[in-house]
Amino acid sequence: MQSGMGRSGHFFAVDAHDIQPDLLTSAKALGGGIPCGAILCNEDIAADFGPGSLGTTFGGGPVAAAAINAVIDAIDSEHLLQNVTDREAQIREQCIVGPVKRIQGMGLLLGLVCDRPAADVRDALLELGILTGTSSDPDVLRILAPLVLQSEHVDRLARALDTI
C-alpha cells in the first residue's frame, strides 16, 4: 500500500472521498521503517474479533508502538499533509513541460503522462540524478515522492523535464 500515512495529502487516501470503509489496513509507512501493521475497522467487524483471534509474535510490542506514535507525531508536528498538498500543486503547475502532457493521481502519488515512452524519460531523469519509476502504462512516469519533498526538488524536476 503506497497511499496511506499522508502520501495522498490525507492521512489515508479514502479521506479524500465520501466513503466510509468497513476495514482499512496500514503497514510499512505506519512505522517509519520499523515492521508493524494495523487494522482499523468499524464496530460491526470488530465485534467478530474475539480475544486471541488476531495473534502475532511481536504484536503490540513497545518498539513498534513507539515508532507508530513517532510517525503520527511527525506527520502532525511537521505539517507534512500540508506539504504534500503544496508540493502536489507545485508539480501540477510546473511539471507539464518537456515530454509531460498531463498529470494524474493525487498527493505525491502521481503519474506524469508523457508523449514518449516513460522508460525513456525515466532513464534521462536518472542520468540527471532524479529517481522516478514507470507503471503498467508505458506512457506514464511514476512519481512516488516522500512526504518531506521540498520545493527545490520540484523546481529541479521541472527544469530537468524541460531539458529532455
PDB file of N, CA and C in Angstrom, residues 34-91:
ATOM      1  N   ILE A  34      10.115   0.605  10.823  1.00  0.00           N
ATOM      2  CA  ILE A  34      10.029  -0.450  11.840  1.00  0.00           C
ATOM      3  C   ILE A  34       8.866  -1.363  11.448  1.00  0.00           C
ATOM      4  N   PRO A  35       9.081  -2.672  11.364  1.00  0.00           N
ATOM      5  CA  PRO A  35       7.989  -3.570  10.966  1.00  0.00           C
ATOM      6  C   PRO A  35       6.783  -3.462  11.904  1.00  0.00           C
ATOM      7  N   CYS A  36       5.638  -3.199  11.313  1.00  0.00           N
ATOM      8  CA  CYS A  36       4.394  -3.126  12.078  1.00  0.00           C
ATOM      9  C   CYS A  36       3.227  -3.149  11.101  1.00  0.00           C
ATOM     10  N   GLY A  37       2.059  -3.235  11.628  1.00  0.00           N
ATOM     11  CA  GLY A  37       0.859  -3.194  10.807  1.00  0.00           C
ATOM     12  C   GLY A  37      -0.334  -2.921  11.697  1.00  0.00           C
ATOM     13  N   ALA A  38      -1.412  -2.492  11.078  1.00  0.00           N
ATOM     14  CA  ALA A  38      -2.622  -2.202  11.846  1.00  0.00           C
ATOM     15  C   ALA A  38      -3.844  -2.463  10.988  1.00  0.00           C
ATOM     16  N   ILE A  39      -4.911  -2.838  11.646  1.00  0.00           N
ATOM     17  CA  ILE A  39      -6.219  -2.982  11.016  1.00  0.00           C
ATOM     18  C   ILE A  39      -7.150  -2.011  11.728  1.00  0.00           C
ATOM     19  N   LEU A  40      -7.808  -1.158  10.958  1.00  0.00           N
ATOM     20  CA  LEU A  40      -8.824  -0.266  11.505  1.00  0.00           C
ATOM     21  C   LEU A  40     -10.145  -0.722  10.921  1.00  0.00           C
ATOM     22  N   CYS A  41     -11.136  -0.929  11.752  1.00  0.00           N
ATOM     23  CA  CYS A  41     -12.408  -1.433  11.241  1.00  0.00           C
ATOM     24  C   CYS A  41     -13.573  -0.835  12.016  1.00  0.00           C
ATOM     25  N   ASN A  42     -14.749  -0.963  11.404  1.00  0.00           N
ATOM     26  CA  ASN A  42     -15.945  -0.456  12.074  1.00  0.00           C
ATOM     27  C   ASN A  42     -16.348  -1.407  13.204  1.00  0.00           C
ATOM     28  N   GLU A  43     -17.305  -0.967  14.009  1.00  0.00           N
ATOM     29  CA  GLU A  43     -17.696  -1.748  15.185  1.00  0.00           C
ATOM     30  C   GLU A  43     -18.294  -3.107  14.824  1.00  0.00           C
ATOM     31  N   ASP A  44     -19.013  -3.180  13.708  1.00  0.00           N
ATOM     32  CA  ASP A  44     -19.612  -4.459  13.311  1.00  0.00           C
ATOM     33  C   ASP A  44     -18.541  -5.512  13.048  1.00  0.00           C
ATOM     34  N   ILE A  45     -17.501  -5.128  12.336  1.00  0.00           N
ATOM     35  CA  ILE A  45     -16.420  -6.074  12.047  1.00  0.00           C
ATOM     36  C   ILE A  45     -15.615  -6.357  13.311  1.00  0.00           C
ATOM     37  N   ALA A  46     -15.347  -5.326  14.094  1.00  0.00           N
ATOM     38  CA  ALA A  46     -14.580  -5.515  15.328  1.00  0.00           C
ATOM     39  C   ALA A  46     -15.272  -6.494  16.272  1.00  0.00           C
ATOM     40  N   ALA A  47     -16.594  -6.521  16.249  1.00  0.00           N
ATOM     41  CA  ALA A  47     -17.345  -7.425  17.129  1.00  0.00           C
ATOM     42  C   ALA A  47     -17.070  -8.894  16.814  1.00  0.00           C
ATOM     43  N   ASP A  48     -16.636  -9.176  15.580  1.00  0.00           N
ATOM     44  CA  ASP A  48     -16.335 -10.555  15.196  1.00  0.00           C
ATOM     45  C   ASP A  48     -14.967 -11.027  15.684  1.00  0.00           C
ATOM     46  N   PHE A  49     -14.129 -10.114  16.148  1.00  0.00           N
ATOM     47  CA  PHE A  49     -12.810 -10.482  16.649  1.00  0.00           C
ATOM     48  C   PHE A  49     -12.888 -10.714  18.152  1.00  0.00           C
ATOM     49  N   GLY A  50     -12.571 -11.907  18.557  1.00  0.00           N
ATOM     50  CA  GLY A  50     -12.542 -12.213  19.983  1.00  0.00           C
ATOM     51  C   GLY A  50     -11.114 -12.200  20.489  1.00  0.00           C
ATOM     52  N   PRO A  51     -10.936 -12.350  21.788  1.00  0.00           N
ATOM     53  CA  PRO A  51      -9.581 -12.409  22.348  1.00  0.00           C
ATOM     54  C   PRO A  51      -8.764 -13.514  21.678  1.00  0.00           C
ATOM     55  N   GLY A  52      -7.575 -13.162  21.225  1.00  0.00           N
ATOM     56  CA  GLY A  52      -6.679 -14.124  20.607  1.00  0.00           C
ATOM     57  C   GLY A  52      -6.920 -14.386  19.138  1.00  0.00           C
ATOM     58  N   SER A  53      -7.928 -13.761  18.545  1.00  0.00           N
ATOM     59  CA  SER A  53      -8.226 -14.043  17.134  1.00  0.00           C
ATOM     60  C   SER A  53      -7.262 -13.348  16.182  1.00  0.00           C
ATOM     61  N   LEU A  54      -6.558 -12.353  16.641  1.00  0.00           N
ATOM     62  CA  LEU A  54      -5.566 -11.663  15.811  1.00  0.00           C
ATOM     63  C   LEU A  54      -4.204 -11.762  16.489  1.00  0.00           C
ATOM     64  N   GLY A  55      -3.622 -12.929  16.456  1.00  0.00           N
ATOM     65  CA  GLY A  55      -2.347 -13.142  17.118  1.00  0.00           C
ATOM     66  C   GLY A  55      -1.173 -12.827  16.214  1.00  0.00           C
ATOM     67  N   THR A  56      -0.097 -12.380  16.816  1.00  0.00           N
ATOM     68  CA  THR A  56       1.139 -12.112  16.108  1.00  0.00           C
ATOM     69  C   THR A  56       2.290 -12.194  17.107  1.00  0.00           C
ATOM     70  N   THR A  57       3.435 -12.639  16.654  1.00  0.00           N
ATOM     71  CA  THR A  57       4.572 -12.830  17.548  1.00  0.00           C
ATOM     72  C   THR A  57       4.956 -11.550  18.279  1.00  0.00           C
ATOM     73  N   PHE A  58       5.060 -10.453  17.531  1.00  0.00           N
ATOM     74  CA  PHE A  58       5.526  -9.207  18.137  1.00  0.00           C
ATOM     75  C   PHE A  58       4.428  -8.153  18.226  1.00  0.00           C
ATOM     76  N   GLY A  59       3.176  -8.548  18.033  1.00  0.00           N
ATOM     77  CA  GLY A  59       2.068  -7.599  18.049  1.00  0.00           C
ATOM     78  C   GLY A  59       1.996  -6.811  19.342  1.00  0.00           C
ATOM     79  N   GLY A  60       1.830  -5.516  19.210  1.00  0.00           N
ATOM     80  CA  GLY A  60       1.715  -4.656  20.378  1.00  0.00           C
ATOM     81  C   GLY A  60       3.026  -4.406  21.091  1.00  0.00           C
ATOM     82  N   GLY A  61       4.138  -4.756  20.458  1.00  0.00           N
ATOM     83  CA  GLY A  61       5.450  -4.555  21.075  1.00  0.00           C
ATOM     84  C   GLY A  61       5.765  -3.080  21.276  1.00  0.00           C
ATOM     85  N   PRO A  62       6.553  -2.765  22.297  1.00  0.00           N
ATOM     86  CA  PRO A  62       6.823  -1.363  22.616  1.00  0.00           C
ATOM     87  C   PRO A  62       7.619  -0.621  21.546  1.00  0.00           C
ATOM     88  N   VAL A  63       8.516  -1.285  20.838  1.00  0.00           N
ATOM     89  CA  VAL A  63       9.299  -0.604  19.800  1.00  0.00           C
ATOM     90  C   VAL A  63       8.393  -0.201  18.638  1.00  0.00           C
ATOM     91  N   ALA A  64       7.567  -1.132  18.173  1.00  0.00           N
ATOM     92  CA  ALA A  64       6.647  -0.816  17.077  1.00  0.00           C
ATOM     93  C   ALA A  64       5.653   0.256  17.496  1.00  0.00           C
ATOM     94  N   ALA A  65       5.129   0.156  18.706  1.00  0.00           N
ATOM     95  CA  ALA A  65       4.168   1.156  19.184  1.00  0.00           C
ATOM     96  C   ALA A  65       4.814   2.532  19.265  1.00  0.00           C
ATOM     97  N   ALA A  66       6.051   2.597  19.743  1.00  0.00           N
ATOM     98  CA  ALA A  66       6.757   3.881  19.816  1.00  0.00           C
ATOM     99  C   ALA A  66       7.008   4.441  18.420  1.00  0.00           C
ATOM    100  N   ALA A  67       7.361   3.570  17.476  1.00  0.00           N
ATOM    101  CA  ALA A  67       7.591   4.022  16.100  1.00  0.00           C
ATOM    102  C   ALA A  67       6.310   4.582  15.493  1.00  0.00           C
ATOM    103  N   ILE A  68       5.208   3.900  15.691  1.00  0.00           N
ATOM    104  CA  ILE A  68       3.923   4.369  15.163  1.00  0.00           C
ATOM    105  C   ILE A  68       3.585   5.737  15.749  1.00  0.00           C
ATOM    106  N   ASN A  69       3.752   5.887  17.056  1.00  0.00           N
ATOM    107  CA  ASN A  69       3.489   7.189  17.684  1.00  0.00           C
ATOM    108  C   ASN A  69       4.393   8.272  17.117  1.00  0.00           C
ATOM    109  N   ALA A  70       5.671   7.952  16.915  1.00  0.00           N
ATOM    110  CA  ALA A  70       6.613   8.938  16.387  1.00  0.00           C
ATOM    111  C   ALA A  70       6.239   9.360  14.970  1.00  0.00           C
ATOM    112  N   VAL A  71       5.825   8.403  14.143  1.00  0.00           N
ATOM    113  CA  VAL A  71       5.425   8.729  12.771  1.00  0.00           C
ATOM    114  C   VAL A  71       4.211   9.647  12.776  1.00  0.00           C
ATOM    115  N   ILE A  72       3.205   9.298  13.549  1.00  0.00           N
ATOM    116  CA  ILE A  72       1.991  10.119  13.603  1.00  0.00           C
ATOM    117  C   ILE A  72       2.313  11.509  14.138  1.00  0.00           C
ATOM    118  N   ASP A  73       3.144  11.588  15.176  1.00  0.00           N
ATOM    119  CA  ASP A  73       3.540  12.889  15.726  1.00  0.00           C
ATOM    120  C   ASP A  73       4.291  13.726  14.695  1.00  0.00           C
ATOM    121  N   ALA A  74       5.198  13.098  13.933  1.00  0.00           N
ATOM    122  CA  ALA A  74       5.969  13.836  12.928  1.00  0.00           C
ATOM    123  C   ALA A  74       5.074  14.350  11.807  1.00  0.00           C
ATOM    124  N   ILE A  75       4.155  13.529  11.342  1.00  0.00           N
ATOM    125  CA  ILE A  75       3.236  13.973  10.290  1.00  0.00           C
ATOM    126  C   ILE A  75       2.469  15.199  10.760  1.00  0.00           C
ATOM    127  N   ASP A  76       2.061  15.184  12.018  1.00  0.00           N
ATOM    128  CA  ASP A  76       1.301  16.305  12.574  1.00  0.00           C
ATOM    129  C   ASP A  76       2.193  17.514  12.850  1.00  0.00           C
ATOM    130  N   SER A  77       3.248  17.341  13.620  1.00  0.00           N
ATOM    131  CA  SER A  77       4.057  18.483  14.062  1.00  0.00           C
ATOM    132  C   SER A  77       4.850  19.132  12.930  1.00  0.00           C
ATOM    133  N   GLU A  78       5.200  18.365  11.920  1.00  0.00           N
ATOM    134  CA  GLU A  78       5.951  18.919  10.790  1.00  0.00           C
ATOM    135  C   GLU A  78       5.043  19.329   9.635  1.00  0.00           C
ATOM    136  N   HIS A  79       3.733  19.276   9.866  1.00  0.00           N
ATOM    137  CA  HIS A  79       2.732  19.717   8.880  1.00  0.00           C
ATOM    138  C   HIS A  79       2.948  19.045   7.524  1.00  0.00           C
ATOM    139  N   LEU A  80       3.208  17.747   7.556  1.00  0.00           N
ATOM    140  CA  LEU A  80       3.550  17.031   6.329  1.00  0.00           C
ATOM    141  C   LEU A  80       2.371  16.864   5.381  1.00  0.00           C
ATOM    142  N   LEU A  81       1.147  16.775   5.893  1.00  0.00           N
ATOM    143  CA  LEU A  81       0.000  16.686   4.979  1.00  0.00           C
ATOM    144  C   LEU A  81      -0.120  17.967   4.163  1.00  0.00           C
ATOM    145  N   GLN A  82       0.103  19.107   4.796  1.00  0.00           N
ATOM    146  CA  GLN A  82       0.065  20.376   4.063  1.00  0.00           C
ATOM    147  C   GLN A  82       1.204  20.440   3.052  1.00  0.00           C
ATOM    148  N   ASN A  83       2.376  19.926   3.431  1.00  0.00           N
ATOM    149  CA  ASN A  83       3.494  19.907   2.494  1.00  0.00           C
ATOM    150  C   ASN A  83       3.166  19.065   1.265  1.00  0.00           C
ATOM    151  N   VAL A  84       2.536  17.920   1.479  1.00  0.00           N
ATOM    152  CA  VAL A  84       2.149  17.072   0.345  1.00  0.00           C
ATOM    153  C   VAL A  84       1.203  17.832  -0.578  1.00  0.00           C
ATOM    154  N   THR A  85       0.215  18.495  -0.005  1.00  0.00           N
ATOM    155  CA  THR A  85      -0.744  19.268  -0.805  1.00  0.00           C
ATOM    156  C   THR A  85      -0.032  20.380  -1.566  1.00  0.00           C
ATOM    157  N   ASP A  86       0.873  21.077  -0.906  1.00  0.00           N
ATOM    158  CA  ASP A  86       1.616  22.168  -1.551  1.00  0.00           C
ATOM    159  C   ASP A  86       2.510  21.654  -2.671  1.00  0.00           C
ATOM    160  N   ARG A  87       3.214  20.549  -2.432  1.00  0.00           N
ATOM    161  CA  ARG A  87       4.113  20.015  -3.466  1.00  0.00           C
ATOM    162  C   ARG A  87       3.313  19.458  -4.650  1.00  0.00           C
ATOM    163  N   GLU A  88       2.159  18.848  -4.384  1.00  0.00           N
ATOM    164  CA  GLU A  88       1.325  18.383  -5.495  1.00  0.00           C
ATOM    165  C   GLU A  88       0.927  19.561  -6.374  1.00  0.00           C
ATOM    166  N   ALA A  89       0.481  20.647  -5.764  1.00  0.00           N
ATOM    167  CA  ALA A  89       0.085  21.833  -6.534  1.00  0.00           C
ATOM    168  C   ALA A  89       1.267  22.369  -7.334  1.00  0.00           C
ATOM    169  N   GLN A  90       2.438  22.380  -6.737  1.00  0.00           N
ATOM    170  CA  GLN A  90       3.632  22.861  -7.421  1.00  0.00           C
ATOM    171  C   GLN A  90       3.987  21.962  -8.604  1.00  0.00           C
ATOM    172  N   ILE A  91       3.912  20.659  -8.408  1.00  0.00           N
ATOM    173  CA  ILE A  91       4.198  19.728  -9.509  1.00  0.00           C
ATOM    174  C   ILE A  91       3.208  19.943 -10.646  1.00  0.00           C
TER     175      ILE A  91
END
